[in-house]
Amino acid sequence: FLQSDRNLDTAPVTSPVGLGIDGGYRNGAAATGGFLHLDGVNDFADAAGINDYHLAILRDLTISVRAQFESLQPGADANTLVSYTSNVAGWTNIDEIVNQPYNLRIRDDGRLEFMWEYANRQQKTFASSLPVDALPGEWHEYAVIRDADAGEVRFFVDGEQLGAVLTFDPQTELPTGGQQGFLRLGANWITSESGYFHGR
């Protein structure tokens, strides 16, 4: 991830929650044979939050993940591939500092979904207009691109655009905040880890 122009805001600036905390494999997640194996029950991998917004990317962003799902679970938060989320005690769900700058997942109907938060936890959610053509056990590269200047979101599978270009207002709906967070693979955070991914 590279970002030269940050969408800074007036959220309170404090030390990142992950400062000095190592990332790792959680609850039995394991990397064997060159793959991260996730059981879809409670395991995931994370990377510690890094000082000065290094992972809280608020403008142009490309996320690309090569993955194989074993099953897709129902639910608004399920099947998370990549998220940058907080787990800070003492902050509420209206505090901008714990906003999510990005969250990519696969819905149980096969559509890719990309979400971020701005202002006081306002959500902006996009779902691909077409489902992915993928079966359990198949490897595919899932990607999303956020163009901050154009106000556009595009989804891709195996390098091919998936469905329509989706739009947002780049003046008012880009993500903000996000100083307090962890990069997670295979899980999200709401009031605890959730949205687990089942696969590799």
Short mmCIF file of C-alpha atoms in Angstrom, two decimals:
data_model
loop_
_atom_site.label_atom_id
_atom_site.label_comp_id
_atom_site.label_asym_id
_atom_site.label_seq_id
_atom_site.Cartn_x
_atom_site.Cartn_y
_atom_site.Cartn_z
CA PHE A 1 0.00 0.00 0.00
CA LEU A 2 1.31 3.40 -0.92
CA GLN A 3 -0.28 6.71 -0.19
CA SER A 4 1.22 10.10 -0.86
CA ASP A 5 -1.82 12.24 -0.16
CA ARG A 6 -3.61 11.50 3.10
CA ASN A 7 -7.20 12.42 3.81
CA LEU A 8 -6.45 13.84 7.26
CA ASP A 9 -9.21 14.97 9.59
CA THR A 10 -9.82 16.33 13.06
CA ALA A 11 -10.16 13.05 14.96
CA PRO A 12 -8.18 13.04 18.22
CA VAL A 13 -4.60 11.92 17.67
CA THR A 14 -3.30 9.44 20.23
CA SER A 15 -0.74 6.65 20.17
CA PRO A 16 -1.88 3.82 17.90
CA VAL A 17 -3.33 0.91 19.83
CA GLY A 18 -0.96 -1.49 18.07
CA LEU A 19 2.24 0.38 18.87
CA GLY A 20 4.65 -2.10 20.41
CA ILE A 21 2.28 -5.03 19.90
CA ASP A 22 3.43 -7.78 17.56
CA GLY A 23 1.13 -9.18 14.91
CA GLY A 24 0.68 -12.90 14.56
CA TYR A 25 -1.54 -15.91 13.95
CA ARG A 26 -4.54 -16.01 16.27
CA ASN A 27 -6.66 -18.86 17.66
CA GLY A 28 -5.02 -21.63 15.67
CA ALA A 29 -4.52 -19.85 12.35
CA ALA A 30 -1.44 -21.29 10.67
CA ALA A 31 0.71 -20.67 7.64
CA THR A 32 1.78 -23.98 6.14
CA GLY A 33 2.77 -24.83 2.60
CA GLY A 34 2.96 -21.12 1.81
CA PHE A 35 -0.71 -20.48 2.65
CA LEU A 36 -2.58 -19.00 5.58
CA HIS A 37 -5.14 -21.59 6.70
CA LEU A 38 -8.32 -20.25 8.37
CA ASP A 39 -11.12 -22.40 9.82
CA GLY A 40 -13.93 -19.84 9.62
CA VAL A 41 -14.70 -20.27 13.32
CA ASN A 42 -12.43 -17.87 15.20
CA ASP A 43 -8.94 -17.74 13.71
CA PHE A 44 -7.23 -14.96 11.75
CA ALA A 45 -3.89 -13.22 11.32
CA ASP A 46 -3.13 -9.62 12.20
CA ALA A 47 -0.42 -7.00 11.94
CA ALA A 48 0.05 -4.43 14.65
CA GLY A 49 -1.16 -0.89 14.15
CA ILE A 50 1.64 1.35 12.93
CA ASN A 51 2.33 4.95 13.90
CA ASP A 52 1.39 7.94 11.72
CA TYR A 53 -1.45 6.41 9.66
CA HIS A 54 0.85 4.03 7.76
CA LEU A 55 -1.90 1.43 7.33
CA ALA A 56 -4.94 3.68 7.80
CA ILE A 57 -5.10 4.46 4.09
CA LEU A 58 -7.81 7.02 3.44
CA ARG A 59 -7.51 7.90 -0.25
CA ASP A 60 -6.36 5.87 -3.28
CA LEU A 61 -6.22 2.20 -2.41
CA THR A 62 -5.80 -1.15 -4.13
CA ILE A 63 -6.36 -4.38 -2.23
CA SER A 64 -5.57 -7.66 -3.96
CA VAL A 65 -5.88 -11.05 -2.25
CA ARG A 66 -5.36 -14.50 -3.73
CA ALA A 67 -7.73 -16.79 -1.86
CA GLN A 68 -9.69 -20.02 -1.89
CA PHE A 69 -12.88 -20.28 0.16
CA GLU A 70 -14.20 -23.54 1.58
CA SER A 71 -17.60 -22.08 2.42
CA LEU A 72 -19.30 -18.67 2.50
CA GLN A 73 -21.26 -17.83 5.63
CA PRO A 74 -24.36 -15.59 5.72
CA GLY A 75 -24.34 -12.29 7.57
CA ALA A 76 -23.51 -8.65 6.94
CA ASP A 77 -20.00 -9.01 8.36
CA ALA A 78 -19.07 -12.50 7.14
CA ASN A 79 -16.19 -13.84 5.03
CA THR A 80 -13.73 -10.98 5.57
CA LEU A 81 -10.60 -11.13 3.44
CA VAL A 82 -8.83 -7.95 4.64
CA SER A 83 -9.85 -5.30 7.15
CA TYR A 84 -8.24 -2.45 9.02
CA THR A 85 -10.20 -2.23 12.24
CA SER A 86 -9.88 -1.28 15.87
CA ASN A 87 -10.42 -3.12 19.11
CA VAL A 88 -9.94 -0.23 21.50
CA ALA A 89 -11.66 -0.46 24.87
CA GLY A 90 -13.25 2.78 25.99
CA TRP A 91 -14.09 4.13 22.55
CA THR A 92 -17.67 4.03 21.34
CA ASN A 93 -19.13 3.26 17.96
CA ILE A 94 -19.47 7.00 17.26
CA ASP A 95 -15.77 7.84 17.66
CA GLU A 96 -14.05 8.71 14.40
CA ILE A 97 -10.69 7.55 15.72
CA VAL A 98 -11.81 3.90 15.44
CA ASN A 99 -13.24 4.18 11.91
CA GLN A 100 -12.46 1.45 9.39
CA PRO A 101 -10.62 2.86 6.35
CA TYR A 102 -11.22 -0.39 4.41
CA ASN A 103 -12.83 -3.81 4.63
CA LEU A 104 -13.01 -6.31 1.73
CA ARG A 105 -15.15 -9.44 1.98
CA ILE A 106 -17.17 -11.94 -0.05
CA ARG A 107 -20.90 -12.10 0.63
CA ASP A 108 -22.67 -15.46 0.75
CA ASP A 109 -24.38 -14.56 -2.55
CA GLY A 110 -20.93 -14.42 -4.19
CA ARG A 111 -20.69 -10.65 -4.54
CA LEU A 112 -17.57 -8.84 -3.41
CA GLU A 113 -18.23 -6.15 -0.81
CA PHE A 114 -16.05 -3.18 0.11
CA MET A 115 -16.80 -0.95 3.07
CA TRP A 116 -15.24 2.02 4.86
CA GLU A 117 -16.28 4.55 7.51
CA TYR A 118 -16.14 8.34 7.59
CA ALA A 119 -17.14 11.10 10.01
CA ASN A 120 -18.58 9.53 13.18
CA ARG A 121 -18.73 5.90 12.02
CA GLN A 122 -20.87 6.59 8.94
CA GLN A 123 -20.54 3.58 6.64
CA LYS A 124 -20.05 3.59 2.89
CA THR A 125 -20.65 0.10 1.46
CA PHE A 126 -20.30 -1.16 -2.11
CA ALA A 127 -21.25 -4.57 -3.50
CA SER A 128 -20.18 -5.79 -6.92
CA SER A 129 -23.07 -5.70 -9.39
CA LEU A 130 -22.20 -9.28 -10.39
CA PRO A 131 -21.28 -12.30 -8.25
CA VAL A 132 -17.89 -13.94 -8.61
CA ASP A 133 -17.79 -17.08 -10.73
CA ALA A 134 -16.06 -19.22 -8.10
CA LEU A 135 -16.67 -22.57 -6.43
CA PRO A 136 -15.38 -23.77 -3.07
CA GLY A 137 -11.77 -24.89 -3.33
CA GLU A 138 -10.94 -22.78 -6.38
CA TRP A 139 -8.12 -20.22 -6.24
CA HIS A 140 -8.93 -16.72 -7.44
CA GLU A 141 -7.46 -13.25 -7.07
CA TYR A 142 -10.01 -10.86 -5.57
CA ALA A 143 -9.29 -7.13 -5.83
CA VAL A 144 -10.83 -3.72 -5.29
CA ILE A 145 -9.61 -0.28 -6.33
CA ARG A 146 -10.72 2.99 -4.71
CA ASP A 147 -9.99 6.08 -6.82
CA ALA A 148 -10.19 9.00 -4.40
CA ASP A 149 -10.13 11.77 -6.99
CA ALA A 150 -12.67 10.25 -9.38
CA GLY A 151 -14.91 8.94 -6.58
CA GLU A 152 -14.98 5.43 -8.06
CA VAL A 153 -14.79 1.85 -6.80
CA ARG A 154 -14.00 -1.06 -9.11
CA PHE A 155 -13.96 -4.79 -8.30
CA PHE A 156 -11.82 -7.38 -10.08
CA VAL A 157 -11.52 -11.16 -10.15
CA ASP A 158 -8.41 -12.68 -11.74
CA GLY A 159 -7.56 -9.31 -13.28
CA GLU A 160 -10.93 -8.86 -15.01
CA GLN A 161 -13.32 -6.12 -13.88
CA LEU A 162 -16.33 -7.55 -12.07
CA GLY A 163 -19.52 -5.65 -12.87
CA ALA A 164 -20.14 -1.93 -12.98
CA VAL A 165 -18.04 0.97 -11.74
CA LEU A 166 -19.58 2.26 -8.51
CA THR A 167 -19.39 5.89 -7.41
CA PHE A 168 -19.24 8.02 -4.27
CA ASP A 169 -18.79 11.71 -3.49
CA PRO A 170 -15.04 12.28 -3.06
CA GLN A 171 -15.69 15.61 -1.34
CA THR A 172 -17.76 14.19 1.52
CA GLU A 173 -17.59 10.38 1.59
CA LEU A 174 -13.92 9.39 1.69
CA PRO A 175 -12.85 7.56 4.86
CA THR A 176 -11.62 9.59 7.83
CA GLY A 177 -10.08 8.74 11.19
CA GLY A 178 -8.78 5.22 11.62
CA GLN A 179 -5.78 6.07 13.82
CA GLN A 180 -6.54 3.19 16.18
CA GLY A 181 -6.36 -0.04 14.24
CA PHE A 182 -4.93 -3.39 13.22
CA LEU A 183 -4.64 -4.93 9.79
CA ARG A 184 -6.48 -8.25 9.91
CA LEU A 185 -6.56 -11.12 7.43
CA GLY A 186 -9.65 -13.29 7.70
CA ALA A 187 -11.54 -11.31 10.35
CA ASN A 188 -13.20 -8.01 11.17
CA TRP A 189 -13.83 -6.24 14.47
CA ILE A 190 -17.14 -4.82 15.65
CA THR A 191 -17.27 -5.38 19.41
CA SER A 192 -15.03 -8.45 19.08
CA GLU A 193 -13.45 -10.29 16.21
CA SER A 194 -16.07 -11.50 13.75
CA GLY A 195 -16.66 -12.08 10.07
CA TYR A 196 -14.24 -15.00 9.87
CA PHE A 197 -13.06 -16.36 6.53
CA HIS A 198 -13.07 -20.13 5.93
CA GLY A 199 -10.38 -21.16 3.51
CA ARG A 200 -6.84 -20.28 2.49
#
